[in-house]
Short mmCIF file of C-alpha atoms in Angstrom, two decimals:
data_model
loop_
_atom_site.label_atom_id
_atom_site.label_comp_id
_atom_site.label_asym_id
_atom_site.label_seq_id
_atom_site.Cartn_x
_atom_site.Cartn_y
_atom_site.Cartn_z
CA UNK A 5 65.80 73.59 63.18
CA UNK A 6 68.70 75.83 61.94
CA UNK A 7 72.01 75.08 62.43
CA UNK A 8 73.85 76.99 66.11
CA UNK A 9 75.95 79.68 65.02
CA UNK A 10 79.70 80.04 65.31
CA UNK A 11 81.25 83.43 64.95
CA UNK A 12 84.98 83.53 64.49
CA UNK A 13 86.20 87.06 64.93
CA UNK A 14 89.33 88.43 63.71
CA UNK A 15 90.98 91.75 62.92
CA UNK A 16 90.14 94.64 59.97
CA UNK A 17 93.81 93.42 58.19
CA UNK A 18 92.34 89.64 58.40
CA UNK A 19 88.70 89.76 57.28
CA UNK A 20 88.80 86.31 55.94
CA UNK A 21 90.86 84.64 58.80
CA UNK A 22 94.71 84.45 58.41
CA UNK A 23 95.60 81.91 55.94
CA UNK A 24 96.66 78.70 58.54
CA UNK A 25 92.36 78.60 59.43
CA UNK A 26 91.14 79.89 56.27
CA UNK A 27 89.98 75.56 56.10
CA UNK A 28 87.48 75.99 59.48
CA UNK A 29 84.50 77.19 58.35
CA UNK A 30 83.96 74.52 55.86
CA UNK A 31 85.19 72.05 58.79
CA UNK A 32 82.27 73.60 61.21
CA UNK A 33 79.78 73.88 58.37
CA UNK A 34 80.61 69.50 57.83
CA UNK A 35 79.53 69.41 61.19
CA UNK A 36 76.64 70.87 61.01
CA UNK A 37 77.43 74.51 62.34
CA UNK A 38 76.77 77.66 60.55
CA UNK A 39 80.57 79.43 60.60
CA UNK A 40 80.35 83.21 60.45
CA UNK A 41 83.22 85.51 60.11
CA UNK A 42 83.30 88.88 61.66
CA UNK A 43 85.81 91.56 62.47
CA UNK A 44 85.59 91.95 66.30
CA UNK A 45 85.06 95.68 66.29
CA UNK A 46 83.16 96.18 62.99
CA UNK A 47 80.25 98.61 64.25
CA UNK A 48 77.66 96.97 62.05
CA UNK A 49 77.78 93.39 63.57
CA UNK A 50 75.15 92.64 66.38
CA UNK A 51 77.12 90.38 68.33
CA UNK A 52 73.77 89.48 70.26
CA UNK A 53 73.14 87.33 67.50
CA UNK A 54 76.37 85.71 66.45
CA UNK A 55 76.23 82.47 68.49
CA UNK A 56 79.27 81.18 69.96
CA UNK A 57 82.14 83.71 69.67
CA UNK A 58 85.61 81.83 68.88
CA UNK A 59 88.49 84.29 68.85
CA UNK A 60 90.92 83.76 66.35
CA UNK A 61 92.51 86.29 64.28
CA UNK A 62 92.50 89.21 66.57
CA UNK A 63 96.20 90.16 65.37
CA UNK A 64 95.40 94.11 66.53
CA UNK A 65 94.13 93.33 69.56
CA UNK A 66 97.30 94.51 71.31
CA UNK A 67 96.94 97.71 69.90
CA UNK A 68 93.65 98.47 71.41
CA UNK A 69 93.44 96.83 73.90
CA UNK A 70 91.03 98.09 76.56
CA UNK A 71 88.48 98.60 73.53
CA UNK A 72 89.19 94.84 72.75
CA UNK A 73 88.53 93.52 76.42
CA UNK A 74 85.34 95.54 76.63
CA UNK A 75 83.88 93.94 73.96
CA UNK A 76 84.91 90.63 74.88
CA UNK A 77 83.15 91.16 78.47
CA UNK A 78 80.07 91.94 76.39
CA UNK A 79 79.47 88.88 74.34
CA UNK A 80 77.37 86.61 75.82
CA UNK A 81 79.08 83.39 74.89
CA UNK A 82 82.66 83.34 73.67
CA UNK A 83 85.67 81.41 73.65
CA UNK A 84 87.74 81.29 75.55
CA UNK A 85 86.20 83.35 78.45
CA UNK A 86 86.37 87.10 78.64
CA UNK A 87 88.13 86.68 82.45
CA UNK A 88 91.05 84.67 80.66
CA UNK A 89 91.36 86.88 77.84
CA UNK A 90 91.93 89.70 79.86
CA UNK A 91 94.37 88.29 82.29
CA UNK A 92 96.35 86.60 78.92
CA UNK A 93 96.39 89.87 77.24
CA UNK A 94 99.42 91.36 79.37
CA UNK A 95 102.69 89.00 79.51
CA UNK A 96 102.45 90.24 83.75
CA UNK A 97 100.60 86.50 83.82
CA UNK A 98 104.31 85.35 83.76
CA UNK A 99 104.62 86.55 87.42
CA UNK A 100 101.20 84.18 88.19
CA UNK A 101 103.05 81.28 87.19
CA UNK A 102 106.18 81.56 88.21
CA UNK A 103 104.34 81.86 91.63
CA UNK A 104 103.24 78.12 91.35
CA UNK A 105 106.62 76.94 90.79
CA UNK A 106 106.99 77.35 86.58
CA UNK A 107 110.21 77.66 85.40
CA UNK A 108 109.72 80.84 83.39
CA UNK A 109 112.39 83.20 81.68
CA UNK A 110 114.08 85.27 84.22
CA UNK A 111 112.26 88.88 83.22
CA UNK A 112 113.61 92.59 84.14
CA UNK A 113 110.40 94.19 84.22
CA UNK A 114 110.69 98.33 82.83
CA UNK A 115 107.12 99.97 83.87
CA UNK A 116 106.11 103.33 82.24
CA UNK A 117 105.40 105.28 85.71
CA UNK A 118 109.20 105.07 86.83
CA UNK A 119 110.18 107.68 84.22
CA UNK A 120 113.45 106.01 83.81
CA UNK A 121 115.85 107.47 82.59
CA UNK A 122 118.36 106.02 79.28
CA UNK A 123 121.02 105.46 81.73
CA UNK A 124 118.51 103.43 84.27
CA UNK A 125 117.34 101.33 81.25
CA UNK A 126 120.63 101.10 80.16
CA UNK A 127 121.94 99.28 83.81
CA UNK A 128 119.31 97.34 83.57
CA UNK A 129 120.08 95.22 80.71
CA UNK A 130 122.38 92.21 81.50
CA UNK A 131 126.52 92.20 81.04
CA UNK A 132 127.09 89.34 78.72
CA UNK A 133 124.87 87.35 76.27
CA UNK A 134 121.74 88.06 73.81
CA UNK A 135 118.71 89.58 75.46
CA UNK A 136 115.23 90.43 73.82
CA UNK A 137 113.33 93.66 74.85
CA UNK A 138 109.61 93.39 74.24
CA UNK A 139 106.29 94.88 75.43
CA UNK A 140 104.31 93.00 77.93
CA UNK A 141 101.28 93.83 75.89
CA UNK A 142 101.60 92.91 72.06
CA UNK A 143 100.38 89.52 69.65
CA UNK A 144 102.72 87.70 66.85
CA UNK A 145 105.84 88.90 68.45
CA UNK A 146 105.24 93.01 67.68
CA UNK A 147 108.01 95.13 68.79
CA UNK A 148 110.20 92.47 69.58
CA UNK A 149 114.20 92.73 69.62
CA UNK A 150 117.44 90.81 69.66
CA UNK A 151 120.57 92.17 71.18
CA UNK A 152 123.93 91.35 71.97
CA UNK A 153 124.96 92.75 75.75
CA UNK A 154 128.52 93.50 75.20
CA UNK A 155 127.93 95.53 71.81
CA UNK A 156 127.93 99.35 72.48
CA UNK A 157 125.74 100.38 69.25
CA UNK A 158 123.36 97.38 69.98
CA UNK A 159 122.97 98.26 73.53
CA UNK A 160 122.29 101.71 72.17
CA UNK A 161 119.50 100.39 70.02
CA UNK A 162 118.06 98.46 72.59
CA UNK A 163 117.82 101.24 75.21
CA UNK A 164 115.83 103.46 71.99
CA UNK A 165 113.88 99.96 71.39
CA UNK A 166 112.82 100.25 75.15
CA UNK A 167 112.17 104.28 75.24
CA UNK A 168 109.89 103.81 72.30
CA UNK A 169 107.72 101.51 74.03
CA UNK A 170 108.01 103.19 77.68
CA UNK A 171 106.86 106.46 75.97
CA UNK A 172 103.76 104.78 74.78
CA UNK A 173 102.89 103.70 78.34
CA UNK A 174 103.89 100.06 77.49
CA UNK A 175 105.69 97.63 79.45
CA UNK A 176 108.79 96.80 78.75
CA UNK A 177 110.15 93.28 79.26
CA UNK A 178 114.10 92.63 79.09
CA UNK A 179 115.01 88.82 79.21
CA UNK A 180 118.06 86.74 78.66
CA UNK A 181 118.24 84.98 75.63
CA UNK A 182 118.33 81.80 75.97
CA UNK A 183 121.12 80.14 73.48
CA UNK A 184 118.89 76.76 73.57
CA UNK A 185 116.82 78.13 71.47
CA UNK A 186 118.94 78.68 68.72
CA UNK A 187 120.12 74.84 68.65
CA UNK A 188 116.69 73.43 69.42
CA UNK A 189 114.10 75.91 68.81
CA UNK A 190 111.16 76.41 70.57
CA UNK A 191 108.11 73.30 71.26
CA UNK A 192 104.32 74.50 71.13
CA UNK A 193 102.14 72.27 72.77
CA UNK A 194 98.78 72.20 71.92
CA UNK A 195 95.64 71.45 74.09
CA UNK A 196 91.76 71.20 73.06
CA UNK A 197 89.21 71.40 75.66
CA UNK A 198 91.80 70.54 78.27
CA UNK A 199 93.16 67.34 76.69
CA UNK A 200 96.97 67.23 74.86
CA UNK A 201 96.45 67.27 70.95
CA UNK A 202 99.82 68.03 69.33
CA UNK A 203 103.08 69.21 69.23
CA UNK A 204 104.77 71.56 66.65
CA UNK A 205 108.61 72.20 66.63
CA UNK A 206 109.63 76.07 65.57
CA UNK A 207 112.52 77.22 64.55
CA UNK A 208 113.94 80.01 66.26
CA UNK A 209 113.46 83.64 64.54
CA UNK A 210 115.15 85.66 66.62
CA UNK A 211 118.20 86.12 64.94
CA UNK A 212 120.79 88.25 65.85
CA UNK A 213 120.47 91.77 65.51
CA UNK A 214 116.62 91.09 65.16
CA UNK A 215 113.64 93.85 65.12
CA UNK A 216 109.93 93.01 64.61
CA UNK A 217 108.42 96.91 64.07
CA UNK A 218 104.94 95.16 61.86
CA UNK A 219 102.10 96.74 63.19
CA UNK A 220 100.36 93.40 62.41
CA UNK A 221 103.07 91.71 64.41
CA UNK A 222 103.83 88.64 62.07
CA UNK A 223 106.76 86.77 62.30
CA UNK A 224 107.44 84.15 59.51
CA UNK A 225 107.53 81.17 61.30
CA UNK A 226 109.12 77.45 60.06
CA UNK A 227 107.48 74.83 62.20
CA UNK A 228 106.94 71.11 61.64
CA UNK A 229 104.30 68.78 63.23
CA UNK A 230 105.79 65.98 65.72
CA UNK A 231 104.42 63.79 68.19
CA UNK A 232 104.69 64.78 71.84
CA UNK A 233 107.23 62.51 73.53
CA UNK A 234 106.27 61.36 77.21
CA UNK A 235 108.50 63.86 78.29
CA UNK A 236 107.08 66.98 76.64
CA UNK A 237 103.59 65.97 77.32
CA UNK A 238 104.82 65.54 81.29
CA UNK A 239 105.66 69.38 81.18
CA UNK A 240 102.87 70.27 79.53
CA UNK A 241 100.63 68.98 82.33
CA UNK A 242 102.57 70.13 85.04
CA UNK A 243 101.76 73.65 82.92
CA UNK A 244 98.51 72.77 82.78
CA UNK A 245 98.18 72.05 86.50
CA UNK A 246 99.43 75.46 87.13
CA UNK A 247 97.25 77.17 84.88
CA UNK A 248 94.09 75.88 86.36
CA UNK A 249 95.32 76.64 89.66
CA UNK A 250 95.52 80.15 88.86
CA UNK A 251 92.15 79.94 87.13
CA UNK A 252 90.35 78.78 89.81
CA UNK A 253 92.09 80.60 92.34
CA UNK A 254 91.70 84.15 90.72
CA UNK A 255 87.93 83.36 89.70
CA UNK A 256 86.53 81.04 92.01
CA UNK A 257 85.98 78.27 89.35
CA UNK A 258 88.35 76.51 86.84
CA UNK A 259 87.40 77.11 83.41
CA UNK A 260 87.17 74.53 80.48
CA UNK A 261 89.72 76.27 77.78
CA UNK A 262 88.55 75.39 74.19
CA UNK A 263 92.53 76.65 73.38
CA UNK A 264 95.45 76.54 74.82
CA UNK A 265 99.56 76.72 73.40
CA UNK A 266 101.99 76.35 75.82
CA UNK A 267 105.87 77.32 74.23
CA UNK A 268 108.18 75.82 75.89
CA UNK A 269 112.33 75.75 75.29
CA UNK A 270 114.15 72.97 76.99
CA UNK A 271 117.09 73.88 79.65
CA UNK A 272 120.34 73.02 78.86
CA UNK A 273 123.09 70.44 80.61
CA UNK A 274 124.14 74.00 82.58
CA UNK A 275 120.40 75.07 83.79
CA UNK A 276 118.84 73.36 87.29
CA UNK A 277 115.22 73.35 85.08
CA UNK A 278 114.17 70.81 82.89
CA UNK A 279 112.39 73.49 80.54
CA UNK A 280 111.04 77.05 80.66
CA UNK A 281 107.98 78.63 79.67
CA UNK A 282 108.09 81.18 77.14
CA UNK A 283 104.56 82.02 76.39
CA UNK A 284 101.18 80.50 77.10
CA UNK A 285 99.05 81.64 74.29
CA UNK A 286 94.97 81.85 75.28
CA UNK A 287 94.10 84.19 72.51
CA UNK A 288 95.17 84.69 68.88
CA UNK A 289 97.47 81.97 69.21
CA UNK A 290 98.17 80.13 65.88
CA UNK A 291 97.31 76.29 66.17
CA UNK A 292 99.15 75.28 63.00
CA UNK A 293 96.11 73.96 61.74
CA UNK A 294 97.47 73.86 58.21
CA UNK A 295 100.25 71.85 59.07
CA UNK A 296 98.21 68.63 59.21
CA UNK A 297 94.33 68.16 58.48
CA UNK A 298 93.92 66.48 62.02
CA UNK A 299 95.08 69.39 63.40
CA UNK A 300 92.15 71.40 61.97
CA UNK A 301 90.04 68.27 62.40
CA UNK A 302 90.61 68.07 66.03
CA UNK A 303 90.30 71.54 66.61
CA UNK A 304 86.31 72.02 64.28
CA UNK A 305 85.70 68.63 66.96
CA UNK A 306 86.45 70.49 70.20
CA UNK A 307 84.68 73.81 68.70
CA UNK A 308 81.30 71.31 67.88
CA UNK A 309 81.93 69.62 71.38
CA UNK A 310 81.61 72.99 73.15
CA UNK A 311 78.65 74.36 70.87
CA UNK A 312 76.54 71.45 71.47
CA UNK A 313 76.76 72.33 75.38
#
């Protein structure tokens, strides 16, 4: 009997994975799987015969999009489901959950059919404080900015920042920088087949006066592995509540996720929220599995679990 096939698909500049999961194949072939690795829109893979389709290191998704989510509606198994994928892909979701009471960062949304003009973008940006412009669509952090509000040449920069990416008929999110971040970071929370697995503190890397113009969208990051206090984990499943309840609403059915990272940056003595949510991450989203071998361990487990179905 040969061994079920797992196919982890990831992007022309990553053909052998990025370098935090180079370490899963040889975890799926200990446990009896046959790992493949495939770039997701290399023309000469049949995809009819590539098993189970994990996404991982999609990094240029973003970047072509509707060519991505086509091909993700055409695989017959993959994880997590086409349905999610799609609905992940564009930072919009934000609006989903804020609707079932999550705390997320107050957004300015900039859409491409209102034609604004420099002036309109310009008013829209807040009075005091940082703020980050970024497209709704993009993975790793691509096109991402810093700015300081009551700086003339930054404000100039950010209204170009946000032209640049209107022009290419991309949303453009404007959000308040949230000072907590630079004090305490940012918390990833990490879930496998629905149930908690880690945590992993990040420093922040938004510094002042940042720009992220990669086309491959990576952002050094410094994190460290930590256990989940009671507290953390209590957000996370109020998160994870909502989540669902979106799921099942939208589709008619929940959905088992094989991945999930939920960032989260705590509120400060000022706010009237306990945390916010930053991102949740359903996609490409690095697990830190090289940060700690039961991190990659749990993570070939829940990948097995789900084959074996």
């Amino acid at each position: 009997m040969s061994a079920p096939i797992v196919t982890l698909a990831t992007s022309q500049d990553l053909p052998n994975l990025d370098i935090d999961e180079q370490n899963l194949p040889d975890a799926l072939r200990d446990r009896g799987l046959e790992p493949r690795i495939a770039v997701w829109n290399d023309p000469s893979v049949n995809w009819d015969e590539a098993g189970t389709v994990v996404i991982r290191s999609v990094r240029d998704y973003a970047k072509y999009r509707q060519d991505f989510l086509a091909w993700t509606a055409s695989l017959p198994r993959v994880l997590n489901s086409a349905n999610t994928i799609a609905w992940n892909s564009d930072k919009h979701y934000l609006n989903a959950l804020g609707k079932y009471g999550l705390p997320t960062i107050p957004t300015m949304w900039l859409e491409p059919e209102k034609n604004l003009s420099k002036q309109q973008i310009h008013s829209r940006f807040p009075a005091f404080g940082d703020f980050v412009v970024k497209p709704a669509v993009a993975s790793g952090g691509r096109g991402t900015g810093r700015y300081s509000a009551v700086d003339a040449q930054q404000r100039g920069e950010a209204v170009e920042h946000a032209m640049y990416e209107l022009s290419r008929g991309r949303t453009v999110m404007v959000q308040r920088y949230l000072e907590e971040i630079d004090s305490q970071g940012e918390t990833s929370l990490v879930y496998f087949n629905g149930m908690p697995a880690y945590q992993v503190e990040k420093e922040p890397m938004l510094h002042p006066r940042f720009r992220n113009d990669r086309e491959d969208g990576v952002v050094e990051e410094v994190v460290r592995a930590s256990y989940a206090t009671e507290e953390t984990w209590r957000w996370g499943e109020r998160i994870r509540r909502a989540l669902h309840s979106h799921i099942k609403d939208t589709n008619g059915k929940d959905e088992l996720l094989l991945f999930n990272r939920v960032d989260i940056v705590r509120g400060d003595e000022n706010s009237s929220e306990e945390f916010y949510v930053v991102e949740i991450s359903l996609i490409d989203a690095s697990l830190y599995l090289s940060q700690n071998d039961d991190h990659l361990n749990m993570f070939a487990d829940a990948i097995q679990m789900r084959v074996d179905w």
